[in-house]
mmCIF file of N, CA and C in Angstrom:
data_model
loop_
_atom_site.group_PDB
_atom_site.id
_atom_site.type_symbol
_atom_site.label_atom_id
_atom_site.label_comp_id
_atom_site.label_asym_id
_atom_site.label_seq_id
_atom_site.Cartn_x
_atom_site.Cartn_y
_atom_site.Cartn_z
ATOM 1 N N MET A 1 0.843 -1.162 0.000
ATOM 2 C CA MET A 1 0.000 0.000 0.000
ATOM 3 C C MET A 1 0.895 1.234 0.000
ATOM 4 N N ARG A 2 0.533 2.203 -0.835
ATOM 5 C CA ARG A 2 1.295 3.441 -0.933
ATOM 6 C C ARG A 2 0.415 4.625 -0.535
ATOM 7 N N TYR A 3 0.934 5.458 0.353
ATOM 8 C CA TYR A 3 0.204 6.642 0.797
ATOM 9 C C TYR A 3 0.405 7.772 -0.200
ATOM 10 N N ARG A 4 -0.667 8.465 -0.513
ATOM 11 C CA ARG A 4 -0.606 9.652 -1.363
ATOM 12 C C ARG A 4 -1.333 10.777 -0.645
ATOM 13 N N ASP A 5 -0.756 11.962 -0.670
ATOM 14 C CA ASP A 5 -1.388 13.064 0.050
ATOM 15 C C ASP A 5 -2.293 13.879 -0.869
ATOM 16 N N VAL A 6 -2.815 14.937 -0.312
ATOM 17 C CA VAL A 6 -3.810 15.755 -1.003
ATOM 18 C C VAL A 6 -3.267 16.372 -2.293
ATOM 19 N N SER A 7 -1.967 16.587 -2.368
ATOM 20 C CA SER A 7 -1.411 17.196 -3.581
ATOM 21 C C SER A 7 -1.624 16.323 -4.813
ATOM 22 N N LEU A 8 -1.723 15.024 -4.631
ATOM 23 C CA LEU A 8 -2.006 14.144 -5.761
ATOM 24 C C LEU A 8 -3.481 14.211 -6.142
ATOM 25 N N LEU A 9 -4.346 14.327 -5.164
ATOM 26 C CA LEU A 9 -5.783 14.296 -5.427
ATOM 27 C C LEU A 9 -6.357 15.625 -5.873
ATOM 28 N N ALA A 10 -5.737 16.721 -5.510
ATOM 29 C CA ALA A 10 -6.277 18.043 -5.854
ATOM 30 C C ALA A 10 -6.582 18.192 -7.348
ATOM 31 N N PRO A 11 -5.705 17.740 -8.259
ATOM 32 C CA PRO A 11 -6.024 17.891 -9.681
ATOM 33 C C PRO A 11 -7.247 17.079 -10.139
ATOM 34 N N LEU A 12 -7.709 16.147 -9.314
ATOM 35 C CA LEU A 12 -8.929 15.425 -9.666
ATOM 36 C C LEU A 12 -10.161 16.294 -9.437
ATOM 37 N N PHE A 13 -10.021 17.329 -8.611
ATOM 38 C CA PHE A 13 -11.141 18.191 -8.259
ATOM 39 C C PHE A 13 -10.988 19.610 -8.769
ATOM 40 N N LEU A 14 -9.763 20.010 -9.051
ATOM 41 C CA LEU A 14 -9.485 21.339 -9.571
ATOM 42 C C LEU A 14 -9.207 21.245 -11.062
ATOM 43 N N LYS A 15 -9.548 22.279 -11.778
ATOM 44 C CA LYS A 15 -9.220 22.323 -13.205
ATOM 45 C C LYS A 15 -7.768 22.762 -13.323
ATOM 46 N N GLU A 16 -6.891 21.790 -13.543
ATOM 47 C CA GLU A 16 -5.462 22.050 -13.651
ATOM 48 C C GLU A 16 -4.923 21.407 -14.914
ATOM 49 N N ALA A 17 -3.761 21.863 -15.337
ATOM 50 C CA ALA A 17 -3.145 21.333 -16.556
ATOM 51 C C ALA A 17 -2.901 19.831 -16.470
ATOM 52 N N LEU A 18 -2.612 19.318 -15.289
ATOM 53 C CA LEU A 18 -2.294 17.896 -15.131
ATOM 54 C C LEU A 18 -3.495 17.039 -14.721
ATOM 55 N N SER A 19 -4.671 17.606 -14.668
ATOM 56 C CA SER A 19 -5.843 16.865 -14.186
ATOM 57 C C SER A 19 -6.085 15.560 -14.939
ATOM 58 N N ARG A 20 -6.042 15.600 -16.237
ATOM 59 C CA ARG A 20 -6.300 14.369 -17.020
ATOM 60 C C ARG A 20 -5.213 13.325 -16.812
ATOM 61 N N LYS A 21 -3.969 13.757 -16.699
ATOM 62 C CA LYS A 21 -2.866 12.809 -16.466
ATOM 63 C C LYS A 21 -2.983 12.163 -15.098
ATOM 64 N N VAL A 22 -3.340 12.953 -14.090
ATOM 65 C CA VAL A 22 -3.504 12.410 -12.741
ATOM 66 C C VAL A 22 -4.663 11.425 -12.717
ATOM 67 N N GLU A 23 -5.763 11.775 -13.362
ATOM 68 C CA GLU A 23 -6.911 10.862 -13.413
ATOM 69 C C GLU A 23 -6.529 9.547 -14.091
ATOM 70 N N ALA A 24 -5.818 9.612 -15.195
ATOM 71 C CA ALA A 24 -5.396 8.400 -15.903
ATOM 72 C C ALA A 24 -4.491 7.545 -15.023
ATOM 73 N N TRP A 25 -3.599 8.189 -14.277
ATOM 74 C CA TRP A 25 -2.697 7.451 -13.390
ATOM 75 C C TRP A 25 -3.479 6.751 -12.284
ATOM 76 N N VAL A 26 -4.420 7.469 -11.660
ATOM 77 C CA VAL A 26 -5.214 6.892 -10.571
ATOM 78 C C VAL A 26 -6.020 5.688 -11.072
ATOM 79 N N VAL A 27 -6.610 5.811 -12.240
ATOM 80 C CA VAL A 27 -7.421 4.725 -12.798
ATOM 81 C C VAL A 27 -6.580 3.471 -13.043
ATOM 82 N N ARG A 28 -5.311 3.633 -13.371
ATOM 83 C CA ARG A 28 -4.432 2.483 -13.639
ATOM 84 C C ARG A 28 -3.955 1.765 -12.382
ATOM 85 N N GLN A 29 -4.160 2.338 -11.215
ATOM 86 C CA GLN A 29 -3.672 1.730 -9.980
ATOM 87 C C GLN A 29 -4.527 0.526 -9.583
ATOM 88 N N THR A 30 -3.894 -0.413 -8.928
ATOM 89 C CA THR A 30 -4.583 -1.598 -8.434
ATOM 90 C C THR A 30 -5.482 -1.207 -7.267
ATOM 91 N N PRO A 31 -6.763 -1.616 -7.304
ATOM 92 C CA PRO A 31 -7.658 -1.294 -6.186
ATOM 93 C C PRO A 31 -7.054 -1.746 -4.853
ATOM 94 N N GLY A 32 -7.106 -0.873 -3.869
ATOM 95 C CA GLY A 32 -6.563 -1.176 -2.557
ATOM 96 C C GLY A 32 -5.088 -0.859 -2.401
ATOM 97 N N ASP A 33 -4.436 -0.433 -3.492
ATOM 98 C CA ASP A 33 -3.001 -0.163 -3.447
ATOM 99 C C ASP A 33 -2.679 1.243 -2.944
ATOM 100 N N LEU A 34 -3.621 2.160 -3.044
ATOM 101 C CA LEU A 34 -3.391 3.529 -2.612
ATOM 102 C C LEU A 34 -4.204 3.828 -1.366
ATOM 103 N N CYS A 35 -3.664 4.695 -0.524
ATOM 104 C CA CYS A 35 -4.441 5.144 0.634
ATOM 105 C C CYS A 35 -4.170 6.626 0.841
ATOM 106 N N VAL A 36 -5.109 7.294 1.481
ATOM 107 C CA VAL A 36 -4.967 8.702 1.816
ATOM 108 C C VAL A 36 -5.391 8.881 3.269
ATOM 109 N N SER A 37 -4.943 9.952 3.848
ATOM 110 C CA SER A 37 -5.292 10.272 5.217
ATOM 111 C C SER A 37 -6.749 10.714 5.320
ATOM 112 N N HIS A 38 -7.354 10.480 6.478
ATOM 113 C CA HIS A 38 -8.723 10.967 6.677
ATOM 114 C C HIS A 38 -8.757 12.490 6.681
ATOM 115 N N TRP A 39 -7.606 13.124 6.819
ATOM 116 C CA TRP A 39 -7.522 14.589 6.783
ATOM 117 C C TRP A 39 -7.628 15.121 5.359
ATOM 118 N N THR A 40 -7.446 14.265 4.384
ATOM 119 C CA THR A 40 -7.494 14.701 2.991
ATOM 120 C C THR A 40 -8.821 15.375 2.665
ATOM 121 N N GLN A 41 -9.924 14.788 3.095
ATOM 122 C CA GLN A 41 -11.240 15.377 2.839
ATOM 123 C C GLN A 41 -11.324 16.766 3.466
ATOM 124 N N GLN A 42 -10.818 16.910 4.673
ATOM 125 C CA GLN A 42 -10.854 18.209 5.356
ATOM 126 C C GLN A 42 -10.039 19.255 4.593
ATOM 127 N N VAL A 43 -8.867 18.862 4.121
ATOM 128 C CA VAL A 43 -8.015 19.795 3.391
ATOM 129 C C VAL A 43 -8.693 20.219 2.094
ATOM 130 N N LEU A 44 -9.250 19.262 1.359
ATOM 131 C CA LEU A 44 -9.915 19.592 0.102
ATOM 132 C C LEU A 44 -11.136 20.478 0.323
ATOM 133 N N GLN A 45 -11.925 20.193 1.355
ATOM 134 C CA GLN A 45 -13.093 21.014 1.642
ATOM 135 C C GLN A 45 -12.676 22.416 2.058
ATOM 136 N N SER A 46 -11.636 22.514 2.844
ATOM 137 C CA SER A 46 -11.153 23.814 3.291
ATOM 138 C C SER A 46 -10.664 24.630 2.101
ATOM 139 N N ASP A 47 -9.923 23.993 1.218
ATOM 140 C CA ASP A 47 -9.422 24.680 0.033
ATOM 141 C C ASP A 47 -10.572 25.097 -0.867
ATOM 142 N N ARG A 48 -11.555 24.235 -1.001
ATOM 143 C CA ARG A 48 -12.692 24.537 -1.873
ATOM 144 C C ARG A 48 -13.444 25.755 -1.364
ATOM 145 N N ALA A 49 -13.579 25.886 -0.068
ATOM 146 C CA ALA A 49 -14.318 26.999 0.526
ATOM 147 C C ALA A 49 -13.664 28.338 0.192
ATOM 148 N N GLY A 50 -12.347 28.357 0.094
ATOM 149 C CA GLY A 50 -11.653 29.605 -0.172
ATOM 150 C C GLY A 50 -10.939 29.638 -1.504
ATOM 151 N N SER A 51 -11.269 28.716 -2.387
ATOM 152 C CA SER A 51 -10.544 28.574 -3.642
ATOM 153 C C SER A 51 -10.913 29.639 -4.663
ATOM 154 N N PRO A 52 -9.917 30.394 -5.145
ATOM 155 C CA PRO A 52 -10.182 31.372 -6.198
ATOM 156 C C PRO A 52 -10.157 30.736 -7.580
ATOM 157 N N HIS A 53 -9.672 29.510 -7.686
ATOM 158 C CA HIS A 53 -9.572 28.820 -8.967
ATOM 159 C C HIS A 53 -10.706 27.805 -9.067
ATOM 160 N N GLY A 54 -11.412 27.823 -10.154
ATOM 161 C CA GLY A 54 -12.653 27.062 -10.312
ATOM 162 C C GLY A 54 -12.559 25.586 -9.999
ATOM 163 N N TRP A 55 -13.498 25.113 -9.231
ATOM 164 C CA TRP A 55 -13.616 23.694 -8.925
ATOM 165 C C TRP A 55 -14.471 23.019 -9.984
ATOM 166 N N SER A 56 -14.163 21.776 -10.244
ATOM 167 C CA SER A 56 -14.997 20.967 -11.125
ATOM 168 C C SER A 56 -16.188 20.482 -10.314
ATOM 169 N N ASP A 57 -17.360 20.657 -10.824
ATOM 170 C CA ASP A 57 -18.562 20.171 -10.127
ATOM 171 C C ASP A 57 -19.152 18.987 -10.843
#
């Protein structure tokens, strides 16, 4: 199992230049091979609340 932090997941929710590449990489991973902290949701929600750069809905 490999831990990945919020910096890897942010492009899945933000419109960024690397969003499609990150999504393709995540899809190729073996189910159960990646894990994230329970704080990841809090960080993403906090960023979304104050984000000046458009979120994907």
